[in-house]
C-alpha cells in the first residue's frame, strides 16, 4: 500500500496564502518602521529650524543697530554718548556678545560714577545701563612721583580728579580735607566719612601718615591720633564722638592740643590753656558688655581708676 506524506510541519508552497496572524505581524512591523522614520524626520526638521531661527535671532534679531537702543538711567551728568564711548560699543553690535560684568567694569573705570548696573533686554533688543553719580564730599591730597596732587573724594573714599570733578555734583561746602589719600585707605576713609556727623560738625582734616597711622583734626578737640586703622578703629571713633560731646564743657574752655587714642580705653590728653600746658587722662565711654555664657555668675564691678570721674 502506497503511503501518503503528511503535510504537518512542511513549509508552505510559494503560491499558498499566509496565515492571518503572520500577515498581521508583518503589517505591524512595517507600520512601526514607517512611524520611526517619520519621527526621525520630524526631529531633524525641527532641529534644523530651531538652529536656523536661533542663528538669525542672535545675528540679526538681538542686535544693537543704533545708539537709541542703549538706555542710560539714573545719572544727571553722564550722557548716552559718554557711555557708548566708555564701553567701546560699535554698531551693529550683537547683544548676546556683550558681557554685562565687563561692560560695567569698563564704565566704572572711565566714568565719574559710584555704581553701575548693566542688563541686556531682549524684547525689544536694547542695553540698559543704570548709573549712580559720584558726589564729592571732601577735598583731598595724595602723594605722587611728581609731588602732591589735589583732588576730591566721594562718600566711598574713591579718588576724584579735578577733571572728573568738573562734571559731577558736590555735597556740602567741601571744607573737609583728606591728606595722604591712598587706594589701600579707601575702606578706612569710607568708614570715617560715614561717622562724620557723629564725630561732630568741627571735623576739618583726615590725615594718613606714611607709616599708616590715622589722625583727625577738629575745632573742638584739636589733633586726635587714632593710631593704626585696625579692628579697633570703630571703638576709637566712638571715643572721639564721646569726647566731642562732653570734653569742651567739662574742661571749661581749655581745648586740648593733642589727644592720643592709640589705646581707646585710656585716652591721653595734652592740654593747653592760658599759657599753661600739661597732660591728663580722660575716661573713655564704657565699652559694650561682652556676652556672658548662660549660667555664669555676674562679675563683681571693678573699682574706678584714681582721678577718673
PDB file of C-alpha atoms in Angstrom:
ATOM      1  CA  UNK A   1       0.000   0.000   0.000  1.00  0.00           C
ATOM      2  CA  UNK A   2       1.405   3.391  -1.004  1.00  0.00           C
ATOM      3  CA  UNK A   3       1.966   5.902   1.928  1.00  0.00           C
ATOM      4  CA  UNK A   4       0.840   9.490   1.540  1.00  0.00           C
ATOM      5  CA  UNK A   5       3.312  12.017   3.050  1.00  0.00           C
ATOM      6  CA  UNK A   6       1.882  14.137   5.894  1.00  0.00           C
ATOM      7  CA  UNK A   7       1.697  17.925   5.378  1.00  0.00           C
ATOM      8  CA  UNK A   8       2.247  18.692   9.093  1.00  0.00           C
ATOM      9  CA  UNK A   9       5.417  20.813   9.574  1.00  0.00           C
ATOM     10  CA  UNK A  10       6.064  21.175   5.887  1.00  0.00           C
ATOM     11  CA  UNK A  11       6.899  24.684   4.534  1.00  0.00           C
ATOM     12  CA  UNK A  12       4.081  26.373   2.664  1.00  0.00           C
ATOM     13  CA  UNK A  13       4.264  26.385  -1.053  1.00  0.00           C
ATOM     14  CA  UNK A  14       5.260  29.647  -2.722  1.00  0.00           C
ATOM     15  CA  UNK A  15       1.830  30.306  -4.068  1.00  0.00           C
ATOM     16  CA  UNK A  16      -0.054  29.391  -0.882  1.00  0.00           C
ATOM     17  CA  UNK A  17      -1.595  32.273   1.108  1.00  0.00           C
ATOM     18  CA  UNK A  18      -0.017  33.173   4.501  1.00  0.00           C
ATOM     19  CA  UNK A  19      -1.946  32.685   7.713  1.00  0.00           C
ATOM     20  CA  UNK A  20      -3.773  35.790   9.066  1.00  0.00           C
ATOM     21  CA  UNK A  21      -1.564  36.032  12.194  1.00  0.00           C
ATOM     22  CA  UNK A  22       1.629  36.229  10.129  1.00  0.00           C
ATOM     23  CA  UNK A  23       0.215  38.933   7.872  1.00  0.00           C
ATOM     24  CA  UNK A  24      -0.844  40.988  10.887  1.00  0.00           C
ATOM     25  CA  UNK A  25       2.615  40.827  12.474  1.00  0.00           C
ATOM     26  CA  UNK A  26       4.332  41.846   9.245  1.00  0.00           C
ATOM     27  CA  UNK A  27       1.962  44.788   8.828  1.00  0.00           C
ATOM     28  CA  UNK A  28       2.626  45.969  12.406  1.00  0.00           C
ATOM     29  CA  UNK A  29       6.405  45.807  11.865  1.00  0.00           C
ATOM     30  CA  UNK A  30       6.081  47.796   8.669  1.00  0.00           C
ATOM     31  CA  UNK A  31       3.951  50.447  10.398  1.00  0.00           C
ATOM     32  CA  UNK A  32       6.443  50.759  13.265  1.00  0.00           C
ATOM     33  CA  UNK A  33       9.325  51.262  10.835  1.00  0.00           C
ATOM     34  CA  UNK A  34       7.368  53.925   8.974  1.00  0.00           C
ATOM     35  CA  UNK A  35       6.496  55.711  12.251  1.00  0.00           C
ATOM     36  CA  UNK A  36      10.136  55.725  13.371  1.00  0.00           C
ATOM     37  CA  UNK A  37      11.206  57.207  10.052  1.00  0.00           C
ATOM     38  CA  UNK A  38       8.541  59.920  10.306  1.00  0.00           C
ATOM     39  CA  UNK A  39       9.596  60.802  13.870  1.00  0.00           C
ATOM     40  CA  UNK A  40      13.244  60.951  12.856  1.00  0.00           C
ATOM     41  CA  UNK A  41      12.420  63.305  10.009  1.00  0.00           C
ATOM     42  CA  UNK A  42      10.338  65.495  12.322  1.00  0.00           C
ATOM     43  CA  UNK A  43      13.230  65.728  14.778  1.00  0.00           C
ATOM     44  CA  UNK A  44      15.687  66.624  12.035  1.00  0.00           C
ATOM     45  CA  UNK A  45      13.381  69.238  10.509  1.00  0.00           C
ATOM     46  CA  UNK A  46      12.502  70.912  13.819  1.00  0.00           C
ATOM     47  CA  UNK A  47      16.131  70.859  14.982  1.00  0.00           C
ATOM     48  CA  UNK A  48      17.256  72.483  11.767  1.00  0.00           C
ATOM     49  CA  UNK A  49      14.555  75.124  12.021  1.00  0.00           C
ATOM     50  CA  UNK A  50      15.447  75.846  15.663  1.00  0.00           C
ATOM     51  CA  UNK A  51      19.130  76.200  14.885  1.00  0.00           C
ATOM     52  CA  UNK A  52      18.425  78.446  11.921  1.00  0.00           C
ATOM     53  CA  UNK A  53      15.974  80.597  13.858  1.00  0.00           C
ATOM     54  CA  UNK A  54      18.361  80.876  16.800  1.00  0.00           C
ATOM     55  CA  UNK A  55      21.169  81.905  14.487  1.00  0.00           C
ATOM     56  CA  UNK A  56      19.010  84.547  12.858  1.00  0.00           C
ATOM     57  CA  UNK A  57      17.904  85.898  16.242  1.00  0.00           C
ATOM     58  CA  UNK A  58      21.435  86.057  17.557  1.00  0.00           C
ATOM     59  CA  UNK A  59      22.932  87.579  14.447  1.00  0.00           C
ATOM     60  CA  UNK A  60      20.076  89.672  13.158  1.00  0.00           C
ATOM     61  CA  UNK A  61      17.230  89.946  15.675  1.00  0.00           C
ATOM     62  CA  UNK A  62      19.075  90.575  19.008  1.00  0.00           C
ATOM     63  CA  UNK A  63      21.394  93.214  17.655  1.00  0.00           C
ATOM     64  CA  UNK A  64      22.063  96.783  18.712  1.00  0.00           C
ATOM     65  CA  UNK A  65      21.837  98.692  15.451  1.00  0.00           C
ATOM     66  CA  UNK A  66      21.756 102.286  16.691  1.00  0.00           C
ATOM     67  CA  UNK A  67      22.655 104.330  19.797  1.00  0.00           C
ATOM     68  CA  UNK A  68      18.983 104.762  20.728  1.00  0.00           C
ATOM     69  CA  UNK A  69      18.949 101.103  21.802  1.00  0.00           C
ATOM     70  CA  UNK A  70      21.269 101.976  24.716  1.00  0.00           C
ATOM     71  CA  UNK A  71      19.256 103.192  27.727  1.00  0.00           C
ATOM     72  CA  UNK A  72      21.079 105.269  30.367  1.00  0.00           C
ATOM     73  CA  UNK A  73      19.216 105.755  33.648  1.00  0.00           C
ATOM     74  CA  UNK A  74      19.941 107.423  36.979  1.00  0.00           C
ATOM     75  CA  UNK A  75      22.652 109.902  36.003  1.00  0.00           C
ATOM     76  CA  UNK A  76      22.291 113.638  35.660  1.00  0.00           C
ATOM     77  CA  UNK A  77      25.787 114.214  34.281  1.00  0.00           C
ATOM     78  CA  UNK A  78      26.662 111.172  32.127  1.00  0.00           C
ATOM     79  CA  UNK A  79      25.164 111.085  28.642  1.00  0.00           C
ATOM     80  CA  UNK A  80      24.428 108.170  26.334  1.00  0.00           C
ATOM     81  CA  UNK A  81      27.325 109.129  24.073  1.00  0.00           C
ATOM     82  CA  UNK A  82      29.736 109.019  27.024  1.00  0.00           C
ATOM     83  CA  UNK A  83      28.502 105.550  27.977  1.00  0.00           C
ATOM     84  CA  UNK A  84      28.864 104.281  24.408  1.00  0.00           C
ATOM     85  CA  UNK A  85      32.373 105.688  24.124  1.00  0.00           C
ATOM     86  CA  UNK A  86      33.462 104.357  27.548  1.00  0.00           C
ATOM     87  CA  UNK A  87      32.083 100.871  26.808  1.00  0.00           C
ATOM     88  CA  UNK A  88      33.640 100.800  23.318  1.00  0.00           C
ATOM     89  CA  UNK A  89      30.352  99.909  21.589  1.00  0.00           C
ATOM     90  CA  UNK A  90      30.293  99.668  17.796  1.00  0.00           C
ATOM     91  CA  UNK A  91      27.094  99.381  15.781  1.00  0.00           C
ATOM     92  CA  UNK A  92      25.758  96.968  14.721  1.00  0.00           C
ATOM     93  CA  UNK A  93      26.620  95.084  17.920  1.00  0.00           C
ATOM     94  CA  UNK A  94      25.308  91.559  18.704  1.00  0.00           C
ATOM     95  CA  UNK A  95      23.529  91.875  22.031  1.00  0.00           C
ATOM     96  CA  UNK A  96      24.441  88.384  23.228  1.00  0.00           C
ATOM     97  CA  UNK A  97      28.097  89.105  22.550  1.00  0.00           C
ATOM     98  CA  UNK A  98      28.176  91.703  25.341  1.00  0.00           C
ATOM     99  CA  UNK A  99      29.154  90.636  28.861  1.00  0.00           C
ATOM    100  CA  UNK A 100      27.357  92.886  31.408  1.00  0.00           C
ATOM    101  CA  UNK A 101      30.083  92.489  34.057  1.00  0.00           C
ATOM    102  CA  UNK A 102      32.854  93.505  31.684  1.00  0.00           C
ATOM    103  CA  UNK A 103      30.850  96.473  30.399  1.00  0.00           C
ATOM    104  CA  UNK A 104      30.124  97.597  33.980  1.00  0.00           C
ATOM    105  CA  UNK A 105      33.819  97.305  34.884  1.00  0.00           C
ATOM    106  CA  UNK A 106      34.825  99.438  31.885  1.00  0.00           C
ATOM    107  CA  UNK A 107      32.240 102.071  32.789  1.00  0.00           C
ATOM    108  CA  UNK A 108      33.322 102.190  36.451  1.00  0.00           C
ATOM    109  CA  UNK A 109      36.892 102.876  35.421  1.00  0.00           C
ATOM    110  CA  UNK A 110      36.066 105.551  32.848  1.00  0.00           C
ATOM    111  CA  UNK A 111      33.073 107.462  34.231  1.00  0.00           C
ATOM    112  CA  UNK A 112      32.596 109.547  37.401  1.00  0.00           C
ATOM    113  CA  UNK A 113      30.025 107.194  38.919  1.00  0.00           C
ATOM    114  CA  UNK A 114      29.754 105.243  42.176  1.00  0.00           C
ATOM    115  CA  UNK A 115      27.693 102.314  40.928  1.00  0.00           C
ATOM    116  CA  UNK A 116      26.976 100.724  37.539  1.00  0.00           C
ATOM    117  CA  UNK A 117      24.439  98.048  36.655  1.00  0.00           C
ATOM    118  CA  UNK A 118      24.255  96.699  33.093  1.00  0.00           C
ATOM    119  CA  UNK A 119      21.498  94.399  31.800  1.00  0.00           C
ATOM    120  CA  UNK A 120      20.502  93.020  28.396  1.00  0.00           C
ATOM    121  CA  UNK A 121      16.843  93.222  27.354  1.00  0.00           C
ATOM    122  CA  UNK A 122      15.556  91.049  24.525  1.00  0.00           C
ATOM    123  CA  UNK A 123      12.130  92.372  23.524  1.00  0.00           C
ATOM    124  CA  UNK A 124      12.818  94.806  22.023  1.00  0.00           C
ATOM    125  CA  UNK A 125      16.606  94.323  21.974  1.00  0.00           C
ATOM    126  CA  UNK A 126      18.374  97.008  23.985  1.00  0.00           C
ATOM    127  CA  UNK A 127      21.125  97.533  26.549  1.00  0.00           C
ATOM    128  CA  UNK A 128      20.128  99.155  29.849  1.00  0.00           C
ATOM    129  CA  UNK A 129      22.792 100.958  31.904  1.00  0.00           C
ATOM    130  CA  UNK A 130      21.821 102.168  35.397  1.00  0.00           C
ATOM    131  CA  UNK A 131      24.241 104.651  36.972  1.00  0.00           C
ATOM    132  CA  UNK A 132      24.651 106.372  40.316  1.00  0.00           C
ATOM    133  CA  UNK A 133      26.582 109.615  40.123  1.00  0.00           C
ATOM    134  CA  UNK A 134      29.514 110.307  42.392  1.00  0.00           C
ATOM    135  CA  UNK A 135      29.217 113.158  44.866  1.00  0.00           C
ATOM    136  CA  UNK A 136      32.366 114.852  46.117  1.00  0.00           C
ATOM    137  CA  UNK A 137      32.200 115.145  49.917  1.00  0.00           C
ATOM    138  CA  UNK A 138      35.723 116.423  50.686  1.00  0.00           C
ATOM    139  CA  UNK A 139      38.865 117.836  49.155  1.00  0.00           C
ATOM    140  CA  UNK A 140      41.866 115.525  49.047  1.00  0.00           C
ATOM    141  CA  UNK A 141      45.623 115.443  48.528  1.00  0.00           C
ATOM    142  CA  UNK A 142      47.635 112.401  47.519  1.00  0.00           C
ATOM    143  CA  UNK A 143      51.355 111.828  47.106  1.00  0.00           C
ATOM    144  CA  UNK A 144      52.659 111.056  43.621  1.00  0.00           C
ATOM    145  CA  UNK A 145      56.073 110.789  41.975  1.00  0.00           C
ATOM    146  CA  UNK A 146      55.577 114.317  40.662  1.00  0.00           C
ATOM    147  CA  UNK A 147      54.642 115.711  44.061  1.00  0.00           C
ATOM    148  CA  UNK A 148      51.316 116.363  45.811  1.00  0.00           C
ATOM    149  CA  UNK A 149      48.195 116.132  43.649  1.00  0.00           C
ATOM    150  CA  UNK A 150      44.959 117.889  44.545  1.00  0.00           C
ATOM    151  CA  UNK A 151      41.601 116.237  44.012  1.00  0.00           C
ATOM    152  CA  UNK A 152      38.417 115.167  45.766  1.00  0.00           C
ATOM    153  CA  UNK A 153      36.887 112.033  47.308  1.00  0.00           C
ATOM    154  CA  UNK A 154      33.344 110.690  47.335  1.00  0.00           C
ATOM    155  CA  UNK A 155      31.464 109.053  50.192  1.00  0.00           C
ATOM    156  CA  UNK A 156      33.028 105.658  49.429  1.00  0.00           C
ATOM    157  CA  UNK A 157      36.566 107.003  49.611  1.00  0.00           C
ATOM    158  CA  UNK A 158      37.162 106.915  45.851  1.00  0.00           C
ATOM    159  CA  UNK A 159      39.544 109.418  44.316  1.00  0.00           C
ATOM    160  CA  UNK A 160      38.062 112.072  42.006  1.00  0.00           C
ATOM    161  CA  UNK A 161      40.440 114.068  39.877  1.00  0.00           C
ATOM    162  CA  UNK A 162      39.916 117.759  39.243  1.00  0.00           C
ATOM    163  CA  UNK A 163      38.949 116.965  35.639  1.00  0.00           C
ATOM    164  CA  UNK A 164      36.333 114.459  36.766  1.00  0.00           C
ATOM    165  CA  UNK A 165      35.046 116.874  39.395  1.00  0.00           C
ATOM    166  CA  UNK A 166      34.084 119.396  36.727  1.00  0.00           C
ATOM    167  CA  UNK A 167      31.193 117.174  35.640  1.00  0.00           C
ATOM    168  CA  UNK A 168      29.845 115.925  38.967  1.00  0.00           C
ATOM    169  CA  UNK A 169      27.921 117.292  41.888  1.00  0.00           C
ATOM    170  CA  UNK A 170      29.398 118.316  45.235  1.00  0.00           C
ATOM    171  CA  UNK A 171      27.859 117.650  48.621  1.00  0.00           C
ATOM    172  CA  UNK A 172      28.212 120.467  51.151  1.00  0.00           C
ATOM    173  CA  UNK A 173      30.894 123.129  51.185  1.00  0.00           C
ATOM    174  CA  UNK A 174      33.832 120.690  50.881  1.00  0.00           C
ATOM    175  CA  UNK A 175      35.514 122.166  53.959  1.00  0.00           C
ATOM    176  CA  UNK A 176      36.899 118.773  54.997  1.00  0.00           C
ATOM    177  CA  UNK A 177      40.395 117.926  53.737  1.00  0.00           C
ATOM    178  CA  UNK A 178      41.790 114.390  53.322  1.00  0.00           C
ATOM    179  CA  UNK A 179      45.600 114.325  53.359  1.00  0.00           C
ATOM    180  CA  UNK A 180      47.676 111.357  52.221  1.00  0.00           C
ATOM    181  CA  UNK A 181      44.952 109.558  50.240  1.00  0.00           C
ATOM    182  CA  UNK A 182      45.926 106.109  49.015  1.00  0.00           C
ATOM    183  CA  UNK A 183      43.945 103.387  47.312  1.00  0.00           C
ATOM    184  CA  UNK A 184      44.513 100.994  50.219  1.00  0.00           C
ATOM    185  CA  UNK A 185      42.889 103.520  52.572  1.00  0.00           C
ATOM    186  CA  UNK A 186      39.538 103.628  50.752  1.00  0.00           C
ATOM    187  CA  UNK A 187      37.668 101.326  53.141  1.00  0.00           C
ATOM    188  CA  UNK A 188      39.001 103.113  56.230  1.00  0.00           C
ATOM    189  CA  UNK A 189      38.257 106.534  54.780  1.00  0.00           C
ATOM    190  CA  UNK A 190      34.717 105.480  53.895  1.00  0.00           C
ATOM    191  CA  UNK A 191      34.236 104.303  57.487  1.00  0.00           C
ATOM    192  CA  UNK A 192      35.375 107.656  58.896  1.00  0.00           C
ATOM    193  CA  UNK A 193      33.257 109.617  56.424  1.00  0.00           C
ATOM    194  CA  UNK A 194      30.239 107.542  57.388  1.00  0.00           C
ATOM    195  CA  UNK A 195      30.705 108.646  61.014  1.00  0.00           C
ATOM    196  CA  UNK A 196      31.306 112.275  60.058  1.00  0.00           C
ATOM    197  CA  UNK A 197      28.058 113.563  61.561  1.00  0.00           C
ATOM    198  CA  UNK A 198      28.604 111.603  64.766  1.00  0.00           C
ATOM    199  CA  UNK A 199      32.151 112.948  65.177  1.00  0.00           C
ATOM    200  CA  UNK A 200      30.796 116.486  65.279  1.00  0.00           C
ATOM    201  CA  UNK A 201      30.487 119.426  62.905  1.00  0.00           C
ATOM    202  CA  UNK A 202      34.050 120.612  63.574  1.00  0.00           C
ATOM    203  CA  UNK A 203      35.877 117.871  61.655  1.00  0.00           C
ATOM    204  CA  UNK A 204      38.424 119.690  59.494  1.00  0.00           C
ATOM    205  CA  UNK A 205      41.026 117.165  58.402  1.00  0.00           C
ATOM    206  CA  UNK A 206      41.593 113.427  57.989  1.00  0.00           C
ATOM    207  CA  UNK A 207      45.275 112.601  57.652  1.00  0.00           C
ATOM    208  CA  UNK A 208      47.002 109.347  56.694  1.00  0.00           C
ATOM    209  CA  UNK A 209      50.682 109.397  57.633  1.00  0.00           C
ATOM    210  CA  UNK A 210      53.247 107.480  55.541  1.00  0.00           C
ATOM    211  CA  UNK A 211      53.584 104.923  58.356  1.00  0.00           C
ATOM    212  CA  UNK A 212      49.835 104.210  58.119  1.00  0.00           C
ATOM    213  CA  UNK A 213      48.681 105.968  61.292  1.00  0.00           C
ATOM    214  CA  UNK A 214      45.432 107.924  61.112  1.00  0.00           C
ATOM    215  CA  UNK A 215      44.911 111.435  62.504  1.00  0.00           C
ATOM    216  CA  UNK A 216      41.872 113.680  62.798  1.00  0.00           C
ATOM    217  CA  UNK A 217      41.731 117.427  63.328  1.00  0.00           C
ATOM    218  CA  UNK A 218      38.617 119.068  64.779  1.00  0.00           C
ATOM    219  CA  UNK A 219      37.775 122.538  66.044  1.00  0.00           C
ATOM    220  CA  UNK A 220      36.603 121.161  69.403  1.00  0.00           C
ATOM    221  CA  UNK A 221      39.272 118.560  70.153  1.00  0.00           C
ATOM    222  CA  UNK A 222      42.276 119.745  68.184  1.00  0.00           C
ATOM    223  CA  UNK A 223      44.508 116.958  66.842  1.00  0.00           C
ATOM    224  CA  UNK A 224      43.410 113.409  67.535  1.00  0.00           C
ATOM    225  CA  UNK A 225      45.745 110.476  66.963  1.00  0.00           C
ATOM    226  CA  UNK A 226      43.769 107.321  66.146  1.00  0.00           C
ATOM    227  CA  UNK A 227      46.773 105.100  65.534  1.00  0.00           C
ATOM    228  CA  UNK A 228      46.774 102.275  63.006  1.00  0.00           C
ATOM    229  CA  UNK A 229      43.482 101.696  61.158  1.00  0.00           C
ATOM    230  CA  UNK A 230      42.959  98.218  62.552  1.00  0.00           C
ATOM    231  CA  UNK A 231      39.976  96.382  64.040  1.00  0.00           C
ATOM    232  CA  UNK A 232      39.826  98.846  66.991  1.00  0.00           C
ATOM    233  CA  UNK A 233      39.055 101.807  64.736  1.00  0.00           C
ATOM    234  CA  UNK A 234      35.262 101.707  65.391  1.00  0.00           C
ATOM    235  CA  UNK A 235      35.947 101.900  69.131  1.00  0.00           C
ATOM    236  CA  UNK A 236      38.328 104.840  68.658  1.00  0.00           C
ATOM    237  CA  UNK A 237      35.725 106.701  66.602  1.00  0.00           C
ATOM    238  CA  UNK A 238      33.188 106.037  69.350  1.00  0.00           C
ATOM    239  CA  UNK A 239      35.556 107.614  71.903  1.00  0.00           C
ATOM    240  CA  UNK A 240      36.085 110.648  69.643  1.00  0.00           C
ATOM    241  CA  UNK A 241      32.336 111.160  69.399  1.00  0.00           C
ATOM    242  CA  UNK A 242      32.014 110.846  73.191  1.00  0.00           C
ATOM    243  CA  UNK A 243      34.791 113.373  73.847  1.00  0.00           C
ATOM    244  CA  UNK A 244      33.386 115.845  71.319  1.00  0.00           C
ATOM    245  CA  UNK A 245      30.094 115.824  73.244  1.00  0.00           C
ATOM    246  CA  UNK A 246      31.493 116.016  76.792  1.00  0.00           C
ATOM    247  CA  UNK A 247      35.026 117.423  76.830  1.00  0.00           C
ATOM    248  CA  UNK A 248      34.634 121.134  75.949  1.00  0.00           C
ATOM    249  CA  UNK A 249      32.024 121.838  78.633  1.00  0.00           C
ATOM    250  CA  UNK A 250      33.906 119.865  81.298  1.00  0.00           C
ATOM    251  CA  UNK A 251      37.295 121.441  80.620  1.00  0.00           C
ATOM    252  CA  UNK A 252      35.710 124.948  80.721  1.00  0.00           C
ATOM    253  CA  UNK A 253      37.219 126.221  77.523  1.00  0.00           C
ATOM    254  CA  UNK A 254      40.649 124.603  77.836  1.00  0.00           C
ATOM    255  CA  UNK A 255      40.844 122.972  74.422  1.00  0.00           C
ATOM    256  CA  UNK A 256      43.271 120.029  74.261  1.00  0.00           C
ATOM    257  CA  UNK A 257      46.286 120.349  71.973  1.00  0.00           C
ATOM    258  CA  UNK A 258      46.551 116.616  71.317  1.00  0.00           C
ATOM    259  CA  UNK A 259      44.502 113.529  72.099  1.00  0.00           C
ATOM    260  CA  UNK A 260      46.115 110.123  71.737  1.00  0.00           C
ATOM    261  CA  UNK A 261      43.612 107.294  71.214  1.00  0.00           C
ATOM    262  CA  UNK A 262      46.084 104.589  70.294  1.00  0.00           C
ATOM    263  CA  UNK A 263      44.609 102.804  73.309  1.00  0.00           C
ATOM    264  CA  UNK A 264      40.930 103.833  73.157  1.00  0.00           C
ATOM    265  CA  UNK A 265      40.309 102.623  76.725  1.00  0.00           C
ATOM    266  CA  UNK A 266      42.974 105.002  78.119  1.00  0.00           C
ATOM    267  CA  UNK A 267      42.823 108.274  76.129  1.00  0.00           C
ATOM    268  CA  UNK A 268      45.695 110.668  76.792  1.00  0.00           C
ATOM    269  CA  UNK A 269      45.103 114.408  76.531  1.00  0.00           C
ATOM    270  CA  UNK A 270      47.734 117.103  76.157  1.00  0.00           C
ATOM    271  CA  UNK A 271      46.123 120.320  77.412  1.00  0.00           C
ATOM    272  CA  UNK A 272      46.924 123.966  76.793  1.00  0.00           C
ATOM    273  CA  UNK A 273      45.060 126.860  78.411  1.00  0.00           C
ATOM    274  CA  UNK A 274      46.091 130.371  79.472  1.00  0.00           C
ATOM    275  CA  UNK A 275      49.703 129.683  78.628  1.00  0.00           C
ATOM    276  CA  UNK A 276      49.899 126.526  80.753  1.00  0.00           C
ATOM    277  CA  UNK A 277      50.293 123.053  79.354  1.00  0.00           C
ATOM    278  CA  UNK A 278      50.115 119.582  80.778  1.00  0.00           C
ATOM    279  CA  UNK A 279      48.711 116.136  80.236  1.00  0.00           C
ATOM    280  CA  UNK A 280      45.761 114.356  81.742  1.00  0.00           C
ATOM    281  CA  UNK A 281      43.920 111.080  81.435  1.00  0.00           C
ATOM    282  CA  UNK A 282      40.278 111.136  80.423  1.00  0.00           C
ATOM    283  CA  UNK A 283      37.836 108.280  80.940  1.00  0.00           C
ATOM    284  CA  UNK A 284      36.591 106.657  77.769  1.00  0.00           C
ATOM    285  CA  UNK A 285      32.914 105.790  77.406  1.00  0.00           C
ATOM    286  CA  UNK A 286      32.098 102.314  78.689  1.00  0.00           C
ATOM    287  CA  UNK A 287      32.582  99.620  76.109  1.00  0.00           C
ATOM    288  CA  UNK A 288      29.632  97.422  75.217  1.00  0.00           C
ATOM    289  CA  UNK A 289      29.486  94.455  77.642  1.00  0.00           C
ATOM    290  CA  UNK A 290      30.726  91.163  76.289  1.00  0.00           C
ATOM    291  CA  UNK A 291      28.123  88.391  76.100  1.00  0.00           C
ATOM    292  CA  UNK A 292      28.129  86.277  79.286  1.00  0.00           C
ATOM    293  CA  UNK A 293      27.704  82.492  78.992  1.00  0.00           C
ATOM    294  CA  UNK A 294      24.401  81.160  80.274  1.00  0.00           C
ATOM    295  CA  UNK A 295      24.533  80.259  83.964  1.00  0.00           C
ATOM    296  CA  UNK A 296      27.750  82.170  84.648  1.00  0.00           C
ATOM    297  CA  UNK A 297      27.886  84.267  87.789  1.00  0.00           C
ATOM    298  CA  UNK A 298      27.875  88.022  87.409  1.00  0.00           C
ATOM    299  CA  UNK A 299      31.318  89.583  87.664  1.00  0.00           C
ATOM    300  CA  UNK A 300      31.840  91.994  90.538  1.00  0.00           C
ATOM    301  CA  UNK A 301      32.281  95.622  89.455  1.00  0.00           C
ATOM    302  CA  UNK A 302      35.853  96.787  89.284  1.00  0.00           C
ATOM    303  CA  UNK A 303      36.884  99.946  91.181  1.00  0.00           C
ATOM    304  CA  UNK A 304      37.331 103.034  89.001  1.00  0.00           C
ATOM    305  CA  UNK A 305      40.908 104.263  88.432  1.00  0.00           C
ATOM    306  CA  UNK A 306      42.034 107.094  90.633  1.00  0.00           C
ATOM    307  CA  UNK A 307      41.383 110.502  89.221  1.00  0.00           C
ATOM    308  CA  UNK A 308      38.526 109.483  86.919  1.00  0.00           C
ATOM    309  CA  UNK A 309      35.063 110.957  87.066  1.00  0.00           C
TER     310      UNK A 309
END
